[in-house]
CSV table of C-alpha atoms and ligand atoms in Angstrom, one decimal:
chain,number,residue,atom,x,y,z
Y,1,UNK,CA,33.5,-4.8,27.7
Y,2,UNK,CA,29.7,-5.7,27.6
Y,3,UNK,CA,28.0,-2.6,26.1
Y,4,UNK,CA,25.3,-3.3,28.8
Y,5,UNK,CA,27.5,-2.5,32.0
Y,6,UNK,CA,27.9,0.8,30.7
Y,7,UNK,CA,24.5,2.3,30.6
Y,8,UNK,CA,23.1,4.0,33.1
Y,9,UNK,CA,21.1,2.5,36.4
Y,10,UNK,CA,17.6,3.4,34.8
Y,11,UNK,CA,17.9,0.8,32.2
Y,12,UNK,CA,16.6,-3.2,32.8
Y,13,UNK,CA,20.1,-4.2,33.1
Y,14,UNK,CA,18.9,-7.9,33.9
Y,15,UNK,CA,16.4,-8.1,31.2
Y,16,UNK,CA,18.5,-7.2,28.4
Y,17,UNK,CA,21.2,-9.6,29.6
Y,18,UNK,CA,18.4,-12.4,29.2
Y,19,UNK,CA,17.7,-11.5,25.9
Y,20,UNK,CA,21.2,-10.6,25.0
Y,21,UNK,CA,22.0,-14.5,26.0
Y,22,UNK,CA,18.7,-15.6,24.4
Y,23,UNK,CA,20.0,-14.1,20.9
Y,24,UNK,CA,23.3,-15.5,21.2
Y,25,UNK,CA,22.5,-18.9,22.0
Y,26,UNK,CA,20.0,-19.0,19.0
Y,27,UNK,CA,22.4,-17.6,16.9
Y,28,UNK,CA,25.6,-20.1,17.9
Y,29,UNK,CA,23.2,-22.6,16.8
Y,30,UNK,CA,24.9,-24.9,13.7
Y,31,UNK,CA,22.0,-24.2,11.2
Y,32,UNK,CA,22.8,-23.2,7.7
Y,33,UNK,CA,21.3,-20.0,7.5
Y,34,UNK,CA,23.2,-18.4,10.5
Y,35,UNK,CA,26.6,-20.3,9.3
Y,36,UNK,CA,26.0,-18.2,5.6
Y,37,UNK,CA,26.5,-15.0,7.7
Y,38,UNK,CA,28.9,-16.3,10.8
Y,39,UNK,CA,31.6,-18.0,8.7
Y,40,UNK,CA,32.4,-14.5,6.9
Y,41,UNK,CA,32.3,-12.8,9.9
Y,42,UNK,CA,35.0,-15.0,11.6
Y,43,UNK,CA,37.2,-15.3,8.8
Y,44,UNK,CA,37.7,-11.0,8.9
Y,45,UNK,CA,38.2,-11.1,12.8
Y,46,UNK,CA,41.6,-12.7,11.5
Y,47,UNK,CA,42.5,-9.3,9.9
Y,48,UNK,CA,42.7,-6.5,12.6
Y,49,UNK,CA,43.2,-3.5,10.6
Y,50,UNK,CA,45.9,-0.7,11.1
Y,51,UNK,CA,44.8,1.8,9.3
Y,52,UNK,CA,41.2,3.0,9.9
Y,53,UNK,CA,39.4,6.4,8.9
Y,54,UNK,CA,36.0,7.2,9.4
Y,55,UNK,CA,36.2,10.7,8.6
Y,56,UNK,CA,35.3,10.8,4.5
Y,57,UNK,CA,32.5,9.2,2.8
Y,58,UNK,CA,33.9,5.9,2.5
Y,59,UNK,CA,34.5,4.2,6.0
Y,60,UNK,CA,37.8,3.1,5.3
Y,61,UNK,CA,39.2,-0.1,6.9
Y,62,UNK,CA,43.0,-1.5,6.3
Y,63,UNK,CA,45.1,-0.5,3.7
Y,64,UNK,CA,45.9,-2.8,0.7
Y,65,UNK,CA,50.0,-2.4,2.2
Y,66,UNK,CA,48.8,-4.4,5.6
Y,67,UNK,CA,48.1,-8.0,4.2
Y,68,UNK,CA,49.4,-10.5,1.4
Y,69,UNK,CA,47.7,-11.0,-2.3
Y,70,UNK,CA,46.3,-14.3,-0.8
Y,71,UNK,CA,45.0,-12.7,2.7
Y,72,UNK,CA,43.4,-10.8,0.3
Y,73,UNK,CA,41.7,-12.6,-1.5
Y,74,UNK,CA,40.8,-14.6,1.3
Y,75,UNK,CA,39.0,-10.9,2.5
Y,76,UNK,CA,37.2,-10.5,-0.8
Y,77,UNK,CA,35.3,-13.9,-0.4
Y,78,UNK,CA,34.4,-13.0,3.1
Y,79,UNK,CA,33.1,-9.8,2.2
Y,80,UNK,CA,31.3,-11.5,-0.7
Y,81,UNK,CA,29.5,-13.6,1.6
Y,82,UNK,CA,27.5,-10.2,2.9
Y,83,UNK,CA,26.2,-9.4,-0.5
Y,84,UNK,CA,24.0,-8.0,-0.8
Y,85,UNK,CA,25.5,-4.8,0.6
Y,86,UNK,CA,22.8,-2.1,1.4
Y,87,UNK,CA,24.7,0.7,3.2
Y,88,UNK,CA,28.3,2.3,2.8
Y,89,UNK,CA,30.7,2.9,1.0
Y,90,UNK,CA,33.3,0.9,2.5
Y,91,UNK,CA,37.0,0.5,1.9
Y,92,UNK,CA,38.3,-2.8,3.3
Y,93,UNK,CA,42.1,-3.4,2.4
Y,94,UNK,CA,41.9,-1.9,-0.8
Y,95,UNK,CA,38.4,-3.5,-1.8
Y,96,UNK,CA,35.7,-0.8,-2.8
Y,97,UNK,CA,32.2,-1.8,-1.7
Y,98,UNK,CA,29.9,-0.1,-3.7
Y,99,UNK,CA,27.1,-0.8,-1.9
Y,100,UNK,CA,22.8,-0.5,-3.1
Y,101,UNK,CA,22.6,3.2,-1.0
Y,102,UNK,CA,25.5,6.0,-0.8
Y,103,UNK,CA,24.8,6.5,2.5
Y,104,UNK,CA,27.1,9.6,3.1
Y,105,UNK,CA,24.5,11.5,1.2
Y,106,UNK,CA,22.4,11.0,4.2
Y,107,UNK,CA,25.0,11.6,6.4
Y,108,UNK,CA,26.1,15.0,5.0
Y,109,UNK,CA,22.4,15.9,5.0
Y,110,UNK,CA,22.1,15.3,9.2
Y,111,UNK,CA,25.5,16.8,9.9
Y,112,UNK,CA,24.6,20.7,10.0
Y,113,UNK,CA,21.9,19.7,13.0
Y,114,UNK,CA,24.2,16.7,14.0
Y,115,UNK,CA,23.9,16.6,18.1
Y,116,UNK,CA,26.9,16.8,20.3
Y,117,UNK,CA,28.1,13.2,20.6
Y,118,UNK,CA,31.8,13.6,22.8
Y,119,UNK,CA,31.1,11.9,25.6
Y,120,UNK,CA,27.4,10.9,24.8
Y,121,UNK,CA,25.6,7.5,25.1
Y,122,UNK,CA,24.4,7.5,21.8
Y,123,UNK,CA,21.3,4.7,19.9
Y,124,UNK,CA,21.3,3.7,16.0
Y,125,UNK,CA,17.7,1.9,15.8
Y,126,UNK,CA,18.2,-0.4,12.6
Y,127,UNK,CA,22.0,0.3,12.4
Y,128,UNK,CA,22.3,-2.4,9.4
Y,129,UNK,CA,25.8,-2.8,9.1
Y,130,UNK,CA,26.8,0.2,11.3
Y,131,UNK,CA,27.8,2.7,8.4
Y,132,UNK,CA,26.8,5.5,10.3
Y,133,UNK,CA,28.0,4.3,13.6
Y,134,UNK,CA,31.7,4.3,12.1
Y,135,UNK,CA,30.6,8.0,10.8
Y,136,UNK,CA,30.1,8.6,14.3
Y,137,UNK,CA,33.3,7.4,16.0
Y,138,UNK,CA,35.4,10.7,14.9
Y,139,UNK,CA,33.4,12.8,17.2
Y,140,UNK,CA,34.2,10.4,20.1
Y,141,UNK,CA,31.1,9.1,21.6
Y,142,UNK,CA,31.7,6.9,25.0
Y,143,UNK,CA,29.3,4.3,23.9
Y,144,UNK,CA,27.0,3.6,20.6
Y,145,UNK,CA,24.5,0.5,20.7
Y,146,UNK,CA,23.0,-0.3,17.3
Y,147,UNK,CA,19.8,-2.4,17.9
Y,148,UNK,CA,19.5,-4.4,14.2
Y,149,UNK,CA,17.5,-7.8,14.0
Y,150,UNK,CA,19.1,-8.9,11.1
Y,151,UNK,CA,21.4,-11.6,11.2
Y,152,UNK,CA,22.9,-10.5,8.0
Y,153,UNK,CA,23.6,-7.0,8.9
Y,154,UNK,CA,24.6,-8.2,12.6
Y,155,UNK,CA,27.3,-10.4,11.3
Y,156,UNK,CA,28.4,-8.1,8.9
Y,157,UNK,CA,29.2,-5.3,11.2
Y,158,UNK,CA,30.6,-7.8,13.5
Y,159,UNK,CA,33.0,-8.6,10.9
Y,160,UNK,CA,33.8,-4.9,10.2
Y,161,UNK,CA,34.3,-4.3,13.4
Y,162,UNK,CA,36.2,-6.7,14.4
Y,163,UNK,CA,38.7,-5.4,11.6
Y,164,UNK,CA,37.8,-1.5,12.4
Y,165,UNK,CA,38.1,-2.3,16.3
Y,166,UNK,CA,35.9,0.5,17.2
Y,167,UNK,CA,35.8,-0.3,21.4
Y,168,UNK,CA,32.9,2.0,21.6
Y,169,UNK,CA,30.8,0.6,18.8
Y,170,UNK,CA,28.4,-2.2,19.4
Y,171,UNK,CA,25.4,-4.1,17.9
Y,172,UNK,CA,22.9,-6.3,19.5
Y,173,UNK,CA,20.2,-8.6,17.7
Y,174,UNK,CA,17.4,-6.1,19.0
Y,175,UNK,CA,14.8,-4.6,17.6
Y,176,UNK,CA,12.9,-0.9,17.9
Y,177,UNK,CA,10.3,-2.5,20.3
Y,178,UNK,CA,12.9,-3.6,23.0
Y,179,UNK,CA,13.7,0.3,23.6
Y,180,UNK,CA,10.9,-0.2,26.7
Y,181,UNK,CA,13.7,-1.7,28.4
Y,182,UNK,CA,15.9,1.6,27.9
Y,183,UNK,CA,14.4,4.1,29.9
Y,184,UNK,CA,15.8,7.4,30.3
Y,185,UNK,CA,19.1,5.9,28.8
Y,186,UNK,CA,20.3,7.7,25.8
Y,187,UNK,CA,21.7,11.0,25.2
Y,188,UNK,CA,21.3,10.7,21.1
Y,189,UNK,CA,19.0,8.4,19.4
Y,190,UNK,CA,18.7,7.8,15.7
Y,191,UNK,CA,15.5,6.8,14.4
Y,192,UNK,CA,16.5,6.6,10.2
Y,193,UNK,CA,14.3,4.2,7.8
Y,194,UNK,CA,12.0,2.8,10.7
Y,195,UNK,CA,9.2,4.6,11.5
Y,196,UNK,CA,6.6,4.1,8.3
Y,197,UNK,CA,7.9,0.3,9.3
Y,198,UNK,CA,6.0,0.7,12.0
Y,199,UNK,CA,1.9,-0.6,12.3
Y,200,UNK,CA,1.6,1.9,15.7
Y,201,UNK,CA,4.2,5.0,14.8
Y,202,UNK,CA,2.8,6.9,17.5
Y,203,UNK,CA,3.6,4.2,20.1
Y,204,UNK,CA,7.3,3.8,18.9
Y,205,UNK,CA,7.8,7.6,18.8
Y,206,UNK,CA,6.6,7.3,22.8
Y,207,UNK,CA,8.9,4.7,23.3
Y,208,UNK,CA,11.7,6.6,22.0
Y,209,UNK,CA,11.3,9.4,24.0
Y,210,UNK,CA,10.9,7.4,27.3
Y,211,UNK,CA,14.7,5.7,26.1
Y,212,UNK,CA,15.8,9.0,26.2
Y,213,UNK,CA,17.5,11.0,28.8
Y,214,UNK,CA,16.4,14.0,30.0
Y,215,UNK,CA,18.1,16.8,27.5
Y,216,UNK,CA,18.2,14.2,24.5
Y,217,UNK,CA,18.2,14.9,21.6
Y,218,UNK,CA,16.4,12.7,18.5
Y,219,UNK,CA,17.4,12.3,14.5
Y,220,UNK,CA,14.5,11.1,12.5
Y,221,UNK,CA,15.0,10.6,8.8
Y,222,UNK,CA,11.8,8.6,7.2
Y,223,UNK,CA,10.2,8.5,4.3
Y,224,UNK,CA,7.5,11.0,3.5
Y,225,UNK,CA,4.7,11.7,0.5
Y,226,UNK,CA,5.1,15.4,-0.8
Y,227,UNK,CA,2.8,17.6,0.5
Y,228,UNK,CA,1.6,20.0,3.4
Y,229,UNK,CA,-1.4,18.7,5.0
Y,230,UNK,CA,-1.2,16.5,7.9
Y,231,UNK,CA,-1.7,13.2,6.2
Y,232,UNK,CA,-0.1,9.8,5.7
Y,233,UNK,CA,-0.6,7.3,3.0
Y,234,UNK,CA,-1.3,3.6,4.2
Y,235,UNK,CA,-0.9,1.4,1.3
Y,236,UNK,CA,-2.4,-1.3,0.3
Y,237,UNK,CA,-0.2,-3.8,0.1
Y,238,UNK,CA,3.2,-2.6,-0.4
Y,239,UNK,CA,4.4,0.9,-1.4
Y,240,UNK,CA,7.4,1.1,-3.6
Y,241,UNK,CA,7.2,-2.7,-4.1
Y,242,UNK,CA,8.4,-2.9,0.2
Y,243,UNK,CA,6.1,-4.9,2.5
Y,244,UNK,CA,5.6,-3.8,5.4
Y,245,UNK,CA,5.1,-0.3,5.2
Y,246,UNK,CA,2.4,0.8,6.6
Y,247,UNK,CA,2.5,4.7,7.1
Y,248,UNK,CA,4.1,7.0,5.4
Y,249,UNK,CA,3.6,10.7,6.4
Y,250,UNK,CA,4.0,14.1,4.9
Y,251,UNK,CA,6.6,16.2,7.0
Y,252,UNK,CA,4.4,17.5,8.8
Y,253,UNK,CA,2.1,14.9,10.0
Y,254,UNK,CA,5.4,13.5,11.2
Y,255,UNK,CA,5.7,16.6,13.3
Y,256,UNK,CA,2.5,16.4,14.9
Y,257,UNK,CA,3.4,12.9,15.9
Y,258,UNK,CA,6.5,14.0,17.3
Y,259,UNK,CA,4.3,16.3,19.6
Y,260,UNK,CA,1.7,13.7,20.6
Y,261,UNK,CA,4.6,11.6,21.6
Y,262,UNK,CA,5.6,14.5,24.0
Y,263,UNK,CA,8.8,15.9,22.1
Y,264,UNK,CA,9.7,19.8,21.9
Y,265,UNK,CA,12.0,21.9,20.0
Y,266,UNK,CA,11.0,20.3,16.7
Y,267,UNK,CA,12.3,21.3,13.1
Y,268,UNK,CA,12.6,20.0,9.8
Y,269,UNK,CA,15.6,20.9,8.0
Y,270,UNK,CA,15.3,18.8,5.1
Y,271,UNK,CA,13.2,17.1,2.6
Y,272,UNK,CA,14.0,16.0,-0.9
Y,273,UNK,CA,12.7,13.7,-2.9
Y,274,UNK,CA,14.2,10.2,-3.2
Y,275,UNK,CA,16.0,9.2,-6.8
Y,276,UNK,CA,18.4,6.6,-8.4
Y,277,UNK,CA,21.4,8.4,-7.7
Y,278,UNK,CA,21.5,7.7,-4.0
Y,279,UNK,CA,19.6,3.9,-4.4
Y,280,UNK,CA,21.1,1.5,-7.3
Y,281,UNK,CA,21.7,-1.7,-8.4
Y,282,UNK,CA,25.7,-2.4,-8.1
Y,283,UNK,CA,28.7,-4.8,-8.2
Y,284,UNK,CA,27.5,-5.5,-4.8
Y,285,UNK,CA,23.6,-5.0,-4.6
Y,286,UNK,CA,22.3,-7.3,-7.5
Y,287,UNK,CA,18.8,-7.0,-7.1
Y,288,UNK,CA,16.0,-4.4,-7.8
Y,289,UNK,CA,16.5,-0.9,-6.7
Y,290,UNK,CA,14.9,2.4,-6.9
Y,291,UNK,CA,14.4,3.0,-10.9
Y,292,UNK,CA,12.4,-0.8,-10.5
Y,293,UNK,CA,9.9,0.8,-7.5
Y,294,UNK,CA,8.7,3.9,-10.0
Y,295,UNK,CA,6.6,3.8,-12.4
Y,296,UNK,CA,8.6,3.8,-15.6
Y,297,UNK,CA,6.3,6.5,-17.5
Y,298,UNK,CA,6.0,9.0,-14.1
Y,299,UNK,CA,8.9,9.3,-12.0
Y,300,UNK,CA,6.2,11.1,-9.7
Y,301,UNK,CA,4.9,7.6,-9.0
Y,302,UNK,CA,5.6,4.3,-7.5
Y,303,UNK,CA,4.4,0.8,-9.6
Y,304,UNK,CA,1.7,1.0,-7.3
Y,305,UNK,CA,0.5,4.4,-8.5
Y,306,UNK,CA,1.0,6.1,-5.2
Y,307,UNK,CA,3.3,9.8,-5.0
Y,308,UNK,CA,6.7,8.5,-5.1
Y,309,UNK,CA,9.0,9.0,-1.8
Y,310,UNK,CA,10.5,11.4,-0.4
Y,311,UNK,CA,12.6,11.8,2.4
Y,312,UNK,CA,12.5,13.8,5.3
Y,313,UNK,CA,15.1,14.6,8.8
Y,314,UNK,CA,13.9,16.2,11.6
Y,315,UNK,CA,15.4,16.9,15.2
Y,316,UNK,CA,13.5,17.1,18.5
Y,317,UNK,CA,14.0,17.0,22.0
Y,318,UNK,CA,13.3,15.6,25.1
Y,319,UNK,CA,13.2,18.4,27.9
P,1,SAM,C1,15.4,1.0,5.7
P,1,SAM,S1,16.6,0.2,6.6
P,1,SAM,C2,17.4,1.7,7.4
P,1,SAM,C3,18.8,1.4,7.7
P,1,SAM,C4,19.5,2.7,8.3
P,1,SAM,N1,19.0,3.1,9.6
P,1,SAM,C5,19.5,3.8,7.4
P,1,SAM,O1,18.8,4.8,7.7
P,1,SAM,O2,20.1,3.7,6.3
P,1,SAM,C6,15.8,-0.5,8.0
P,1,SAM,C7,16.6,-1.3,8.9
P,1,SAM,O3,15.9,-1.6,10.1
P,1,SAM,C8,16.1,-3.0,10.4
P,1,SAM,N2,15.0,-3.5,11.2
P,1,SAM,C9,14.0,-4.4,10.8
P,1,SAM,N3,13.2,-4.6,11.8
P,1,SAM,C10,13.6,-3.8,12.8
P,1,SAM,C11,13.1,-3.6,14.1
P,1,SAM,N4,12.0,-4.2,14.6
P,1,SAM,N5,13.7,-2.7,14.9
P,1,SAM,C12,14.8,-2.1,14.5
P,1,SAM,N6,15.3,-2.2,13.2
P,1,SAM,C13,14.7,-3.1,12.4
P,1,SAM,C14,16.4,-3.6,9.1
P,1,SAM,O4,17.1,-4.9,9.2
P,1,SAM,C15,17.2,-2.6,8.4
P,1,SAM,O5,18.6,-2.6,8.7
C-alpha cells in the first residue's frame, strides 16, 4: 500500500502524490546514472528472504541455507553495485557488509530514551539506506516514512527491502524541506546527521515540530563542538573535509534552538566525541574516513584546524 494513504487527514495528501510521481518519473528515466543504482536494486527484489531479524546489531536478511552458490553470487554483485556502503551492519544471505559507520553504536546510544513506537506513525529524515528503520520494525511501528534524496541510498533500501519485506517500512526521494507538507502528522520523528546540514537550522527545527503531532516526541543526534557556551562554529569552507556544513553547535546551543523552535521537555543524554572506531574505511567503504578528517598531530582537531566533532542526542517534545 502507498505509504501516503495512511497518514493522517492533516497532511497535503495531493501535493505529495505530485511530487511522489514527479520523483518517480525522473527516476524511471533510462540515464546511466539512475540505471548504476536501479539495476542492483531489481536484481535483489528476485530474492524474498525468509529469514529476517532486526533485533541485533547487524540487520540480518536471508540465510546463506535459502539460495544456491550461483543466486549467490549473483547477490554479492548486486550488493556491490551500492558501494560505497555508509550505514549498517547488514547480513544479506550470508554476506557481511561491513559498512564506513557501525551504526548500532548510535542505535544503542538512543535506545534508553527510545520513544514508544507500537502503533506510532513514525519519520527518519535522511534515512540513507534505512538501517535504523529495520532497527525499528521489532517494536512494531504501523508506518515509518524515510525521506532520503539520494538515489543511491533510495535504491539501496529498495533493494533491501524488497528482500527484508518490511510492509510498514517505506522511503521516498524527499528531502528535510518537504516536511511543510506534513503537518501535525508524525508521532516520532528522527532528525540524525541533518541539522548542521542545514544554512537556516532554526527554520528546519520549526518545521519539524509543525510535522509533528500533538504529544510527539523528537530524536536529534547532530554533530556538536565541545564546550558549554551557547555557540556554533560556521566554517569556512568545509569542516572535517564535508561541504556543506554550515553550523555546528555546542549541546547547548542546540537546546536553545530547540526552544526557539517551540519544543518542551528537552534533555541531553548523551555526548561523546566522535573517533575511528565507529567511522572507517572498509571492504565496503573505500574512500576517506574519519582518521583522514583530523589532523594527524592533534586528534583534538579537524585538517581545517577547527575542535574536532562530537556528537550529541537529545529528546524533546511537542505538547
Ligand atoms: C550524515 S547522513 C546521516 C544518515 C543517518 N540519518 C544517520 O544518522 O546515520 C545525512 C543523510 O541525509 C541525506 N540528505 C541529504 N540531503 C538531505 C535533505 N535535504 N533532506 C533529508 N536528508 C538529506 C543524505 O543523503 C544522507 O543519507
Amino acid at each position: 500500500m502507498n505509504y501516503i494513504e495512511q497518514l493522517p487527514d492533516s497532511a497535503r495528501r495531493d501535493q505529495i502524490s505530485t511530487l511522489h510521481k514527479e520523483k518517480q518519473d525522473w527516476i524511471t528515466q533510462q540515464k546511466k546514472g539512475f540505471l548504476r543504482y536501479r539495476t542492483p536494486c531489481e536484481i535483489l527484489q528476485a530474492f524474498p528472504a525468509e529469514h529476517v531479524d532486526c533485533t541485533d546489531d547487524t540487520v540480518v536478511i536471508g540465510d546463506p541455507a535459502e539460495i544456491t552458490p550461483q543466486e549467490q553470487k549473483q547477490i554479492i554483485s548486486a550488493l556491490e553495485g551500492f558501494i560505497p556502503w555508509r550505514k549498517g551492519p547488514f547480513s544479506i544471505f550470508g554476506t557481511e557488509i561491513d559498512t564506513e559507520w557501525q551504526s548500532q553504536r548510535k542505535w544503542k546510544r538512543l535506545l534508553p530514551k527510545l520513544p514508544e513506537l507500537k502503533g506510532k506513525i513514525v519519520a527518519d529524515i535522511g534515512c540513507s539506506n534505512g538501517y535504523y528503520m529495520f532497527r525499528m520494525t521489532p517494536y512494531r511501528p504501523d508506518l515509518v516514512i524515510g525521506l532520503e534524496p539520494s538515489i543511491q541510498h533510495y535504491y539501496c533500501f529498495k533493494g533491501l527491502n524488497a528482500m527484508a519485506r518490511q510492509d510498514n517500512l517505506h522511503i521516498d526521494l524527499l528531502g528535510v524541506e518537504h516536511l511543510p507538507l506534513f503537518p501535525e502528522c508524525f508521532d516520532v520523528l528522527f532528525l540524525m546527521g541533518i541539522i548542521y546540514h542545514r544554512s537556516s537550522p532554526v527554520d528546519t527545527l520549526r518545521d519539524v515540530f509543525t510535522s509533528l503531532a500533538g504529544g510527539g516526541t523528537l530524536i536529534l543526534e547532530s554533530q556538536a563542538i565541545p564546550g558549554d557556551p551557547p555557540t556554533a562554529l560556521f566554517p569556512e569552507k568545509t569542516y572535517a573535509k564535508v561541504p556543506g556544513t554550515y553550523f555546528v553547535p555546542t549541546g547547548s546551543c542546540l537546546q536553545n534552538w530547540l526552544r526557539r523552535a517551540g519544543f518542551s521537555d528537552i534533555e541531553l543524554f548523551c555526548q561523546h566525541p566522535m573517533s575511528s572506531i565507529e567511522q572507517r574505511r572498509t571492504d565496503w567503504m573505500q574512500f576517506e574516513s574519519y582518521s583522514d578528517f583530523i589532523d594527524p598531530d592533534n586528534p583534538q582537531k579537524t585538517v581545517e584546524g577547527y575542535p574536532a566533532p562530537h556528537r550529541v542526542f537529545i529528546i524533546a517534545r511537542k505538547k
